[in-house]
Amino acid sequence: MDTEEAERYLLGDSPDPEAAELEEHLLICAECRERISETEVYLSSMRDAAEEVRAHPGDTDWRLAHRFSGVAAGAAIAGFGLIASRYDQNYQTPVEVRLVDSTSVTAPAGRGLDLRFDRGGARLEIVNAAAQTAWRGALAAGNRAVVPRQRSGTYLVRVLSASGELRHEYRLEIR
Amino acid sequence: MQTDSSPDVQVDPVAPESSWSRLVDLVRAGDPAGLEELYAVFAKGVRFFLWRQIGPQDLDDKVHDAFLIITQSIQRGDLREPERLMGYVRTIVRRQVAAHIQTAVRARRCNRPIEQLLTLSDRRLDPERSFIARESHEVAMAVLNGLPQRDREVLVRFYLREQTADEICSELGLTETQFRLIKSRAKARYGKLGQRRIARRAMLPAA
């Protein structure tokens, strides 16, 4: 029994003859019983996670941050650059990276990134290939954000509304 | 009372159809070795089936009852095709489940208004299974959050049963192959992330 069969059976999508054959087999095969149990846990987890995604499309912790104005964020970006350049002799100006919908973009690793988006939003989330949040922050006026240097890898860059709804998503390769 | 909170993981021998006839002959003859073999082959499977359908309560008694019914039926000659022994066992166990459900529903109707009908078995998780459920949920969230929006939408619609696979494919412009690929990648990712968690936990010093 493969995973697809197990999933079909547990979701009630198996035709009756297939379900009957499977149940007869489960009476005598411990390996397939284990497969059913694992698949059941998987389905239950995915269902609960999907419910949570439906109910809360964005991270609720961020919703407070929409109060930061674009102007303040822009000033902070400029200030960061100034302070960093004065005190960090190894400071390098962030690399400008233009992100355009449905196009994968490459950026250099080990450098700050001045991300410019073709469309607007309020917040930004960058997620790495391990589904960990690499960076979060506000989007400044002019649809841009300066993010710290990131490791090499593939990232999803998500632009969210003030309420946390996903507006746009971009693919970013850092090498 | 012994409760069975998880199915057995040993691999049972799978008997070919020809040996079903032999086994049925032994049971019909009342041979103790035959009865023992019948129990050895089917007990874990019957227990698994009953546990999934009606829960852990009185599970040992239910398994015992099932075997009593199966054995008596075979000895009465109710099983016309011995090679269909597996199908016969399945039928009897399903009837037992149906009877249990009917009895439970009737009992609840007598005692409570119909709006208060509860689930038929207490499937609350024990601490270990609660922990597994929590961990699995976190891994599933990580899987969904790590996906591009389209793939995430496919899985949310499918696992929330908002749409059938065909409807999802039609609306999102996917072929069946693409749909299956999205699902299998998610499952593979789930397995990988889950294993990483287990490995990380194994490296932590004991509390």
mmCIF file of C-alpha atoms in Angstrom:
data_model
loop_
_atom_site.group_PDB
_atom_site.id
_atom_site.type_symbol
_atom_site.label_atom_id
_atom_site.label_comp_id
_atom_site.label_asym_id
_atom_site.label_seq_id
_atom_site.Cartn_x
_atom_site.Cartn_y
_atom_site.Cartn_z
ATOM 1 C CA MET A 1 0.000 0.000 0.000
ATOM 2 C CA ASP A 2 1.475 3.347 -0.982
ATOM 3 C CA THR A 3 0.901 6.746 0.631
ATOM 4 C CA GLU A 4 -1.643 7.787 -1.992
ATOM 5 C CA GLU A 5 -3.765 4.683 -1.315
ATOM 6 C CA ALA A 6 -3.552 5.229 2.439
ATOM 7 C CA GLU A 7 -4.546 8.874 2.045
ATOM 8 C CA ARG A 8 -7.421 8.026 -0.287
ATOM 9 C CA TYR A 9 -8.725 5.432 2.168
ATOM 10 C CA LEU A 10 -8.498 7.706 5.205
ATOM 11 C CA LEU A 11 -10.202 10.579 3.390
ATOM 12 C CA GLY A 12 -13.017 8.287 2.336
ATOM 13 C CA ASP A 13 -12.161 8.662 -1.355
ATOM 14 C CA SER A 14 -11.445 4.985 -2.039
ATOM 15 C CA PRO A 15 -14.039 3.168 -4.132
ATOM 16 C CA ASP A 16 -15.788 0.463 -2.058
ATOM 17 C CA PRO A 17 -13.955 -2.508 -3.621
ATOM 18 C CA GLU A 18 -10.581 -0.825 -3.030
ATOM 19 C CA ALA A 19 -11.498 0.023 0.574
ATOM 20 C CA ALA A 20 -12.640 -3.562 1.216
ATOM 21 C CA GLU A 21 -9.427 -5.005 -0.200
ATOM 22 C CA LEU A 22 -7.360 -2.599 1.827
ATOM 23 C CA GLU A 23 -9.189 -3.380 5.069
ATOM 24 C CA GLU A 24 -8.748 -7.102 4.512
ATOM 25 C CA HIS A 25 -5.062 -6.541 3.977
ATOM 26 C CA LEU A 26 -4.783 -4.392 7.114
ATOM 27 C CA LEU A 27 -6.081 -7.313 9.165
ATOM 28 C CA ILE A 28 -2.847 -9.189 8.540
ATOM 29 C CA CYS A 29 -0.147 -6.646 7.597
ATOM 30 C CA ALA A 30 1.502 -4.705 10.438
ATOM 31 C CA GLU A 31 3.619 -2.620 8.079
ATOM 32 C CA CYS A 32 0.542 -1.254 6.313
ATOM 33 C CA ARG A 33 -1.214 -0.635 9.624
ATOM 34 C CA GLU A 34 1.765 1.477 10.611
ATOM 35 C CA ARG A 35 1.538 3.302 7.272
ATOM 36 C CA ILE A 36 -2.154 4.029 7.943
ATOM 37 C CA SER A 37 -1.390 5.351 11.431
ATOM 38 C CA GLU A 38 1.379 7.624 10.158
ATOM 39 C CA THR A 39 -0.786 8.904 7.328
ATOM 40 C CA GLU A 40 -3.602 9.580 9.767
ATOM 41 C CA VAL A 41 -1.301 11.751 11.888
ATOM 42 C CA TYR A 42 -0.106 13.531 8.750
ATOM 43 C CA LEU A 43 -3.634 14.234 7.488
ATOM 44 C CA SER A 44 -4.765 15.474 10.883
ATOM 45 C CA SER A 45 -1.740 17.777 11.166
ATOM 46 C CA MET A 46 -2.158 19.169 7.663
ATOM 47 C CA ARG A 47 -5.857 19.759 8.223
ATOM 48 C CA ASP A 48 -5.221 21.656 11.467
ATOM 49 C CA ALA A 49 -2.387 23.639 9.900
ATOM 50 C CA ALA A 50 -4.549 24.449 6.856
ATOM 51 C CA GLU A 51 -7.299 25.704 9.177
ATOM 52 C CA GLU A 52 -4.834 27.958 10.892
ATOM 53 C CA VAL A 53 -3.528 29.279 7.569
ATOM 54 C CA ARG A 54 -7.120 29.969 6.435
ATOM 55 C CA ALA A 55 -8.009 31.707 9.666
ATOM 56 C CA HIS A 56 -4.805 33.735 9.953
ATOM 57 C CA PRO A 57 -3.169 34.337 6.594
ATOM 58 C CA GLY A 58 -0.518 36.613 8.202
ATOM 59 C CA ASP A 59 1.345 36.520 11.501
ATOM 60 C CA THR A 60 -0.794 38.328 14.076
ATOM 61 C CA ASP A 61 2.273 39.570 15.975
ATOM 62 C CA TRP A 62 3.096 41.854 13.089
ATOM 63 C CA ARG A 63 -0.208 43.652 13.001
ATOM 64 C CA LEU A 64 0.985 46.148 15.583
ATOM 65 C CA ALA A 65 3.897 47.149 13.383
ATOM 66 C CA HIS A 66 1.712 48.649 10.661
ATOM 67 C CA ARG A 67 1.614 51.731 12.846
ATOM 68 C CA PHE A 68 5.119 52.590 11.752
ATOM 69 C CA SER A 69 4.767 55.113 8.984
ATOM 70 C CA GLY A 70 6.596 54.716 5.706
ATOM 71 C CA VAL A 71 8.403 57.986 6.370
ATOM 72 C CA ALA A 72 9.746 56.811 9.719
ATOM 73 C CA ALA A 73 10.900 53.572 8.168
ATOM 74 C CA GLY A 74 12.592 55.441 5.343
ATOM 75 C CA ALA A 75 14.394 57.664 7.837
ATOM 76 C CA ALA A 76 15.492 54.622 9.768
ATOM 77 C CA ILE A 77 16.919 53.061 6.626
ATOM 78 C CA ALA A 78 18.912 56.205 5.837
ATOM 79 C CA GLY A 79 20.044 56.473 9.443
ATOM 80 C CA PHE A 80 21.139 52.865 9.539
ATOM 81 C CA GLY A 81 23.314 53.365 6.513
ATOM 82 C CA LEU A 82 24.916 56.499 7.980
ATOM 83 C CA ILE A 83 25.648 55.006 11.379
ATOM 84 C CA ALA A 84 26.891 51.757 9.927
ATOM 85 C CA SER A 85 29.211 53.520 7.512
ATOM 86 C CA ARG A 86 30.680 55.677 10.283
ATOM 87 C CA TYR A 87 31.367 52.912 12.775
ATOM 88 C CA ASP A 88 31.890 49.827 10.650
ATOM 89 C CA GLN A 89 34.927 50.085 8.482
ATOM 90 C CA ASN A 90 33.859 46.946 6.644
ATOM 91 C CA TYR A 91 30.447 48.387 5.904
ATOM 92 C CA GLN A 92 29.336 48.059 2.323
ATOM 93 C CA THR A 93 26.407 49.858 0.812
ATOM 94 C CA PRO A 94 23.448 47.515 0.480
ATOM 95 C CA VAL A 95 23.031 46.096 -2.984
ATOM 96 C CA GLU A 96 19.964 47.301 -4.806
ATOM 97 C CA VAL A 97 17.752 44.374 -5.849
ATOM 98 C CA ARG A 98 14.641 44.896 -7.914
ATOM 99 C CA LEU A 99 11.977 42.279 -7.313
ATOM 100 C CA VAL A 100 9.462 41.779 -10.082
ATOM 101 C CA ASP A 101 6.458 39.496 -9.822
ATOM 102 C CA SER A 102 6.821 35.964 -11.274
ATOM 103 C CA THR A 103 10.529 36.387 -11.903
ATOM 104 C CA SER A 104 13.233 34.766 -9.815
ATOM 105 C CA VAL A 105 15.970 37.255 -8.890
ATOM 106 C CA THR A 106 19.549 36.615 -7.776
ATOM 107 C CA ALA A 107 21.385 38.660 -5.161
ATOM 108 C CA PRO A 108 24.842 38.356 -3.610
ATOM 109 C CA ALA A 109 25.352 36.646 -0.275
ATOM 110 C CA GLY A 110 27.082 38.466 2.554
ATOM 111 C CA ARG A 111 25.801 41.923 1.578
ATOM 112 C CA GLY A 112 22.908 43.964 2.843
ATOM 113 C CA LEU A 113 20.106 44.140 0.296
ATOM 114 C CA ASP A 114 18.134 47.218 -0.685
ATOM 115 C CA LEU A 115 14.997 45.482 -1.953
ATOM 116 C CA ARG A 116 12.789 47.430 -4.369
ATOM 117 C CA PHE A 117 9.388 46.027 -5.220
ATOM 118 C CA ASP A 118 7.228 46.577 -8.272
ATOM 119 C CA ARG A 119 4.131 46.563 -6.078
ATOM 120 C CA GLY A 120 3.277 47.913 -2.640
ATOM 121 C CA GLY A 121 2.372 46.632 0.788
ATOM 122 C CA ALA A 122 3.016 47.370 4.440
ATOM 123 C CA ARG A 123 5.148 44.546 5.813
ATOM 124 C CA LEU A 124 7.803 42.218 4.544
ATOM 125 C CA GLU A 125 8.629 38.622 5.470
ATOM 126 C CA ILE A 126 11.575 36.650 4.155
ATOM 127 C CA VAL A 127 11.389 32.869 4.553
ATOM 128 C CA ASN A 128 14.256 30.484 3.853
ATOM 129 C CA ALA A 129 14.110 27.016 2.333
ATOM 130 C CA ALA A 130 13.758 25.462 5.780
ATOM 131 C CA ALA A 131 10.561 27.489 6.240
ATOM 132 C CA GLN A 132 12.213 29.635 8.910
ATOM 133 C CA THR A 133 11.620 33.350 8.958
ATOM 134 C CA ALA A 134 14.920 34.973 8.067
ATOM 135 C CA TRP A 135 13.752 38.547 8.417
ATOM 136 C CA ARG A 136 10.656 40.632 9.079
ATOM 137 C CA GLY A 137 10.086 44.301 8.890
ATOM 138 C CA ALA A 138 8.147 47.239 7.548
ATOM 139 C CA LEU A 139 8.110 48.273 3.922
ATOM 140 C CA ALA A 140 9.299 51.850 3.512
ATOM 141 C CA ALA A 141 7.952 54.562 1.224
ATOM 142 C CA GLY A 142 8.696 53.764 -2.395
ATOM 143 C CA ASN A 143 8.057 50.053 -1.835
ATOM 144 C CA ARG A 144 11.513 49.298 -0.533
ATOM 145 C CA ALA A 145 13.223 47.726 2.451
ATOM 146 C CA VAL A 146 16.862 47.311 3.440
ATOM 147 C CA VAL A 147 17.512 43.896 4.925
ATOM 148 C CA PRO A 148 20.683 42.602 6.551
ATOM 149 C CA ARG A 149 22.962 40.243 4.668
ATOM 150 C CA GLN A 150 21.625 36.723 4.278
ATOM 151 C CA ARG A 151 23.260 33.366 3.731
ATOM 152 C CA SER A 152 23.251 31.678 0.368
ATOM 153 C CA GLY A 153 20.046 29.918 -0.429
ATOM 154 C CA THR A 154 16.607 30.214 -1.882
ATOM 155 C CA TYR A 155 14.146 32.524 -0.186
ATOM 156 C CA LEU A 156 10.528 33.516 -0.529
ATOM 157 C CA VAL A 157 9.990 37.236 -0.066
ATOM 158 C CA ARG A 158 6.438 38.044 0.951
ATOM 159 C CA VAL A 159 4.848 41.464 0.868
ATOM 160 C CA LEU A 160 1.929 41.698 3.264
ATOM 161 C CA SER A 161 -0.796 44.216 3.926
ATOM 162 C CA ALA A 162 -1.074 46.007 7.259
ATOM 163 C CA SER A 163 -3.543 43.342 8.416
ATOM 164 C CA GLY A 164 -1.149 40.570 7.515
ATOM 165 C CA GLU A 165 -2.747 39.431 4.269
ATOM 166 C CA LEU A 166 -0.378 38.216 1.618
ATOM 167 C CA ARG A 167 -0.201 40.670 -1.260
ATOM 168 C CA HIS A 168 2.682 39.454 -3.388
ATOM 169 C CA GLU A 169 5.363 36.828 -3.252
ATOM 170 C CA TYR A 170 8.777 36.780 -4.899
ATOM 171 C CA ARG A 171 11.530 34.243 -5.251
ATOM 172 C CA LEU A 172 15.021 35.370 -4.327
ATOM 173 C CA GLU A 173 18.199 33.370 -4.886
ATOM 174 C CA ILE A 174 21.131 34.486 -2.779
ATOM 175 C CA ARG A 175 24.528 33.207 -3.911
ATOM 176 C CA MET B 1 -8.092 -2.230 32.193
ATOM 177 C CA GLN B 2 -5.547 -2.546 29.463
ATOM 178 C CA THR B 3 -5.842 0.150 26.852
ATOM 179 C CA ASP B 4 -4.342 -0.067 23.463
ATOM 180 C CA SER B 5 -3.238 3.359 22.428
ATOM 181 C CA SER B 6 -1.159 2.372 19.433
ATOM 182 C CA PRO B 7 -1.089 -0.397 16.868
ATOM 183 C CA ASP B 8 1.635 -3.033 16.916
ATOM 184 C CA VAL B 9 4.609 -2.494 14.622
ATOM 185 C CA GLN B 10 5.785 -6.064 14.077
ATOM 186 C CA VAL B 11 5.465 -7.504 10.598
ATOM 187 C CA ASP B 12 3.040 -10.408 10.605
ATOM 188 C CA PRO B 13 3.408 -13.292 8.169
ATOM 189 C CA VAL B 14 0.902 -13.005 5.349
ATOM 190 C CA ALA B 15 -0.688 -16.363 4.719
ATOM 191 C CA PRO B 16 -1.534 -17.323 1.118
ATOM 192 C CA GLU B 17 -5.122 -18.192 0.182
ATOM 193 C CA SER B 18 -4.439 -21.953 0.165
ATOM 194 C CA SER B 19 -3.536 -21.906 3.836
ATOM 195 C CA TRP B 20 -6.800 -20.114 4.662
ATOM 196 C CA SER B 21 -8.659 -23.297 3.698
ATOM 197 C CA ARG B 22 -6.354 -25.334 5.886
ATOM 198 C CA LEU B 23 -6.885 -22.939 8.786
ATOM 199 C CA VAL B 24 -10.667 -22.960 8.358
ATOM 200 C CA ASP B 25 -10.648 -26.796 8.384
ATOM 201 C CA LEU B 26 -8.708 -26.766 11.661
ATOM 202 C CA VAL B 27 -11.088 -24.256 13.267
ATOM 203 C CA ARG B 28 -14.141 -26.197 12.047
ATOM 204 C CA ALA B 29 -12.702 -29.306 13.643
ATOM 205 C CA GLY B 30 -12.211 -27.420 16.913
ATOM 206 C CA ASP B 31 -8.486 -27.988 16.794
ATOM 207 C CA PRO B 32 -6.853 -25.807 19.546
ATOM 208 C CA ALA B 33 -3.801 -25.245 17.326
ATOM 209 C CA GLY B 34 -6.102 -23.925 14.616
ATOM 210 C CA LEU B 35 -7.854 -21.574 17.022
ATOM 211 C CA GLU B 36 -4.491 -20.360 18.267
ATOM 212 C CA GLU B 37 -3.253 -19.783 14.727
ATOM 213 C CA LEU B 38 -6.432 -17.881 13.795
ATOM 214 C CA TYR B 39 -5.898 -15.592 16.765
ATOM 215 C CA ALA B 40 -2.184 -15.156 16.023
ATOM 216 C CA VAL B 41 -2.855 -14.139 12.412
ATOM 217 C CA PHE B 42 -5.776 -11.778 12.953
ATOM 218 C CA ALA B 43 -5.675 -10.488 16.560
ATOM 219 C CA LYS B 44 -3.499 -7.441 15.911
ATOM 220 C CA GLY B 45 -5.436 -6.491 12.814
ATOM 221 C CA VAL B 46 -8.817 -6.898 14.504
ATOM 222 C CA ARG B 47 -7.583 -4.888 17.486
ATOM 223 C CA PHE B 48 -6.322 -2.124 15.149
ATOM 224 C CA PHE B 49 -9.628 -2.002 13.292
ATOM 225 C CA LEU B 50 -11.740 -1.888 16.444
ATOM 226 C CA TRP B 51 -9.500 0.692 18.102
ATOM 227 C CA ARG B 52 -9.782 3.018 15.104
ATOM 228 C CA GLN B 53 -13.530 2.626 14.832
ATOM 229 C CA ILE B 54 -14.745 2.555 18.418
ATOM 230 C CA GLY B 55 -11.793 3.616 20.561
ATOM 231 C CA PRO B 56 -9.760 2.049 23.355
ATOM 232 C CA GLN B 57 -12.574 1.432 25.820
ATOM 233 C CA ASP B 58 -13.125 -2.278 26.563
ATOM 234 C CA LEU B 59 -10.906 -3.094 23.592
ATOM 235 C CA ASP B 60 -9.713 -6.463 24.905
ATOM 236 C CA ASP B 61 -13.295 -7.588 25.480
ATOM 237 C CA LYS B 62 -14.308 -6.437 22.009
ATOM 238 C CA VAL B 63 -11.419 -8.332 20.381
ATOM 239 C CA HIS B 64 -12.327 -11.425 22.357
ATOM 240 C CA ASP B 65 -16.002 -11.084 21.352
ATOM 241 C CA ALA B 66 -15.003 -10.709 17.706
ATOM 242 C CA PHE B 67 -13.025 -13.923 17.792
ATOM 243 C CA LEU B 68 -15.800 -15.762 19.540
ATOM 244 C CA ILE B 69 -18.216 -14.728 16.789
ATOM 245 C CA ILE B 70 -15.741 -15.594 14.017
ATOM 246 C CA THR B 71 -14.907 -18.990 15.489
ATOM 247 C CA GLN B 72 -18.536 -19.938 16.131
ATOM 248 C CA SER B 73 -19.530 -18.827 12.623
ATOM 249 C CA ILE B 74 -16.805 -20.936 11.039
ATOM 250 C CA GLN B 75 -17.720 -23.948 13.176
ATOM 251 C CA ARG B 76 -21.395 -23.546 12.202
ATOM 252 C CA GLY B 77 -20.344 -23.714 8.553
ATOM 253 C CA ASP B 78 -21.350 -20.114 7.751
ATOM 254 C CA LEU B 79 -18.125 -19.563 5.822
ATOM 255 C CA ARG B 80 -18.918 -21.039 2.395
ATOM 256 C CA GLU B 81 -15.636 -20.065 0.730
ATOM 257 C CA PRO B 82 -12.701 -20.747 3.102
ATOM 258 C CA GLU B 83 -10.260 -18.909 0.821
ATOM 259 C CA ARG B 84 -12.264 -15.743 1.540
ATOM 260 C CA LEU B 85 -11.438 -15.941 5.255
ATOM 261 C CA MET B 86 -9.966 -12.397 5.356
ATOM 262 C CA GLY B 87 -13.081 -10.900 3.808
ATOM 263 C CA TYR B 88 -15.233 -12.862 6.236
ATOM 264 C CA VAL B 89 -13.290 -11.638 9.272
ATOM 265 C CA ARG B 90 -13.605 -8.096 7.974
ATOM 266 C CA THR B 91 -17.360 -8.440 7.553
ATOM 267 C CA ILE B 92 -17.840 -9.765 11.067
ATOM 268 C CA VAL B 93 -15.701 -7.035 12.617
ATOM 269 C CA ARG B 94 -17.591 -4.329 10.691
ATOM 270 C CA ARG B 95 -20.891 -5.757 11.893
ATOM 271 C CA GLN B 96 -19.559 -5.683 15.436
ATOM 272 C CA VAL B 97 -18.616 -2.036 15.038
ATOM 273 C CA ALA B 98 -22.046 -1.202 13.607
ATOM 274 C CA ALA B 99 -23.771 -2.992 16.480
ATOM 275 C CA HIS B 100 -21.649 -1.177 19.039
ATOM 276 C CA ILE B 101 -22.454 2.179 17.467
ATOM 277 C CA GLN B 102 -26.182 1.410 17.343
ATOM 278 C CA THR B 103 -26.189 0.376 21.002
ATOM 279 C CA ALA B 104 -24.269 3.464 22.075
ATOM 280 C CA VAL B 105 -26.517 5.817 20.116
ATOM 281 C CA ARG B 106 -29.658 4.169 21.505
ATOM 282 C CA ALA B 107 -28.332 4.415 25.053
ATOM 283 C CA ARG B 108 -27.548 8.093 24.664
ATOM 284 C CA ARG B 109 -30.936 8.868 23.152
ATOM 285 C CA CYS B 110 -32.614 7.381 26.203
ATOM 286 C CA ASN B 111 -30.567 9.388 28.648
ATOM 287 C CA ARG B 112 -30.084 12.707 26.922
ATOM 288 C CA PRO B 113 -31.745 15.066 24.494
ATOM 289 C CA ILE B 114 -30.537 14.425 20.972
ATOM 290 C CA GLU B 115 -28.668 17.748 20.851
ATOM 291 C CA GLN B 116 -26.332 16.426 23.502
ATOM 292 C CA LEU B 117 -25.230 13.333 21.604
ATOM 293 C CA LEU B 118 -21.512 13.057 22.101
ATOM 294 C CA THR B 119 -18.865 11.235 20.110
ATOM 295 C CA LEU B 120 -19.113 7.528 20.561
ATOM 296 C CA SER B 121 -15.755 6.937 22.093
ATOM 297 C CA ASP B 122 -13.379 8.937 24.205
ATOM 298 C CA ARG B 123 -10.550 9.521 21.753
ATOM 299 C CA ARG B 124 -8.748 12.026 23.963
ATOM 300 C CA LEU B 125 -5.037 11.664 23.442
ATOM 301 C CA ASP B 126 -2.759 10.344 26.143
ATOM 302 C CA PRO B 127 0.282 12.573 26.968
ATOM 303 C CA GLU B 128 2.562 10.853 24.468
ATOM 304 C CA ARG B 129 0.091 11.110 21.624
ATOM 305 C CA SER B 130 -0.694 14.724 22.609
ATOM 306 C CA PHE B 131 2.985 15.508 22.293
ATOM 307 C CA ILE B 132 3.201 13.816 18.906
ATOM 308 C CA ALA B 133 0.100 15.696 17.742
ATOM 309 C CA ARG B 134 1.589 19.042 18.825
ATOM 310 C CA GLU B 135 4.907 18.339 17.147
ATOM 311 C CA SER B 136 3.197 17.148 13.981
ATOM 312 C CA HIS B 137 1.117 20.298 13.893
ATOM 313 C CA GLU B 138 4.209 22.494 14.153
ATOM 314 C CA VAL B 139 5.922 20.570 11.383
ATOM 315 C CA ALA B 140 2.810 20.851 9.185
ATOM 316 C CA MET B 141 2.701 24.628 9.803
ATOM 317 C CA ALA B 142 6.356 24.867 8.828
ATOM 318 C CA VAL B 143 5.653 22.904 5.650
ATOM 319 C CA LEU B 144 2.764 25.166 4.627
ATOM 320 C CA ASN B 145 4.593 28.376 5.515
ATOM 321 C CA GLY B 146 7.592 27.326 3.464
ATOM 322 C CA LEU B 147 5.604 26.870 0.261
ATOM 323 C CA PRO B 148 4.927 29.293 -2.571
ATOM 324 C CA GLN B 149 1.429 30.733 -2.349
ATOM 325 C CA ARG B 150 -0.038 28.605 -5.115
ATOM 326 C CA ASP B 151 1.188 25.339 -3.650
ATOM 327 C CA ARG B 152 -0.017 26.371 -0.227
ATOM 328 C CA GLU B 153 -3.448 27.197 -1.625
ATOM 329 C CA VAL B 154 -3.621 23.779 -3.306
ATOM 330 C CA LEU B 155 -2.898 21.963 -0.056
ATOM 331 C CA VAL B 156 -5.168 24.132 2.096
ATOM 332 C CA ARG B 157 -8.085 23.573 -0.251
ATOM 333 C CA PHE B 158 -7.411 19.843 -0.436
ATOM 334 C CA TYR B 159 -6.814 19.082 3.247
ATOM 335 C CA LEU B 160 -9.688 21.268 4.390
ATOM 336 C CA ARG B 161 -11.807 19.380 1.826
ATOM 337 C CA GLU B 162 -12.979 22.687 0.358
ATOM 338 C CA GLN B 163 -12.669 21.233 -3.132
ATOM 339 C CA THR B 164 -11.976 17.927 -4.825
ATOM 340 C CA ALA B 165 -8.677 17.319 -6.560
ATOM 341 C CA ASP B 166 -10.350 17.809 -9.951
ATOM 342 C CA GLU B 167 -11.884 21.110 -8.884
ATOM 343 C CA ILE B 168 -8.593 22.367 -7.503
ATOM 344 C CA CYS B 169 -6.763 21.430 -10.696
ATOM 345 C CA SER B 170 -9.407 23.030 -12.871
ATOM 346 C CA GLU B 171 -9.512 26.275 -10.916
ATOM 347 C CA LEU B 172 -5.782 26.668 -10.433
ATOM 348 C CA GLY B 173 -4.806 25.440 -13.879
ATOM 349 C CA LEU B 174 -2.907 22.339 -12.756
ATOM 350 C CA THR B 175 -2.528 18.933 -14.339
ATOM 351 C CA GLU B 176 -3.112 15.877 -12.191
ATOM 352 C CA THR B 177 0.605 15.221 -12.216
ATOM 353 C CA GLN B 178 1.388 18.702 -10.934
ATOM 354 C CA PHE B 179 -1.213 18.299 -8.227
ATOM 355 C CA ARG B 180 0.251 14.961 -7.101
ATOM 356 C CA LEU B 181 3.746 16.442 -7.165
ATOM 357 C CA ILE B 182 2.738 19.306 -4.888
ATOM 358 C CA LYS B 183 1.221 16.832 -2.443
ATOM 359 C CA SER B 184 4.119 14.404 -2.510
ATOM 360 C CA ARG B 185 6.691 17.198 -2.074
ATOM 361 C CA ALA B 186 4.798 18.480 0.939
ATOM 362 C CA LYS B 187 4.683 14.992 2.417
ATOM 363 C CA ALA B 188 8.397 14.515 1.811
ATOM 364 C CA ARG B 189 9.143 17.896 3.401
ATOM 365 C CA TYR B 190 6.992 16.962 6.374
ATOM 366 C CA GLY B 191 8.968 13.757 6.821
ATOM 367 C CA LYS B 192 12.304 15.554 6.539
ATOM 368 C CA LEU B 193 11.414 18.326 8.984
ATOM 369 C CA GLY B 194 10.001 15.795 11.400
ATOM 370 C CA GLN B 195 13.181 13.739 11.314
ATOM 371 C CA ARG B 196 15.303 16.844 11.872
ATOM 372 C CA ARG B 197 13.297 17.643 14.972
ATOM 373 C CA ILE B 198 13.758 14.162 16.326
ATOM 374 C CA ALA B 199 17.515 14.300 15.643
ATOM 375 C CA ARG B 200 17.792 17.712 17.313
ATOM 376 C CA ARG B 201 15.939 16.475 20.351
ATOM 377 C CA ALA B 202 18.178 13.441 20.592
ATOM 378 C CA MET B 203 21.198 15.767 20.817
ATOM 379 C CA LEU B 204 19.769 17.822 23.681
ATOM 380 C CA PRO B 205 21.015 16.932 27.170
ATOM 381 C CA ALA B 206 18.446 15.151 29.332
ATOM 382 C CA ALA B 207 16.440 17.496 31.585
#
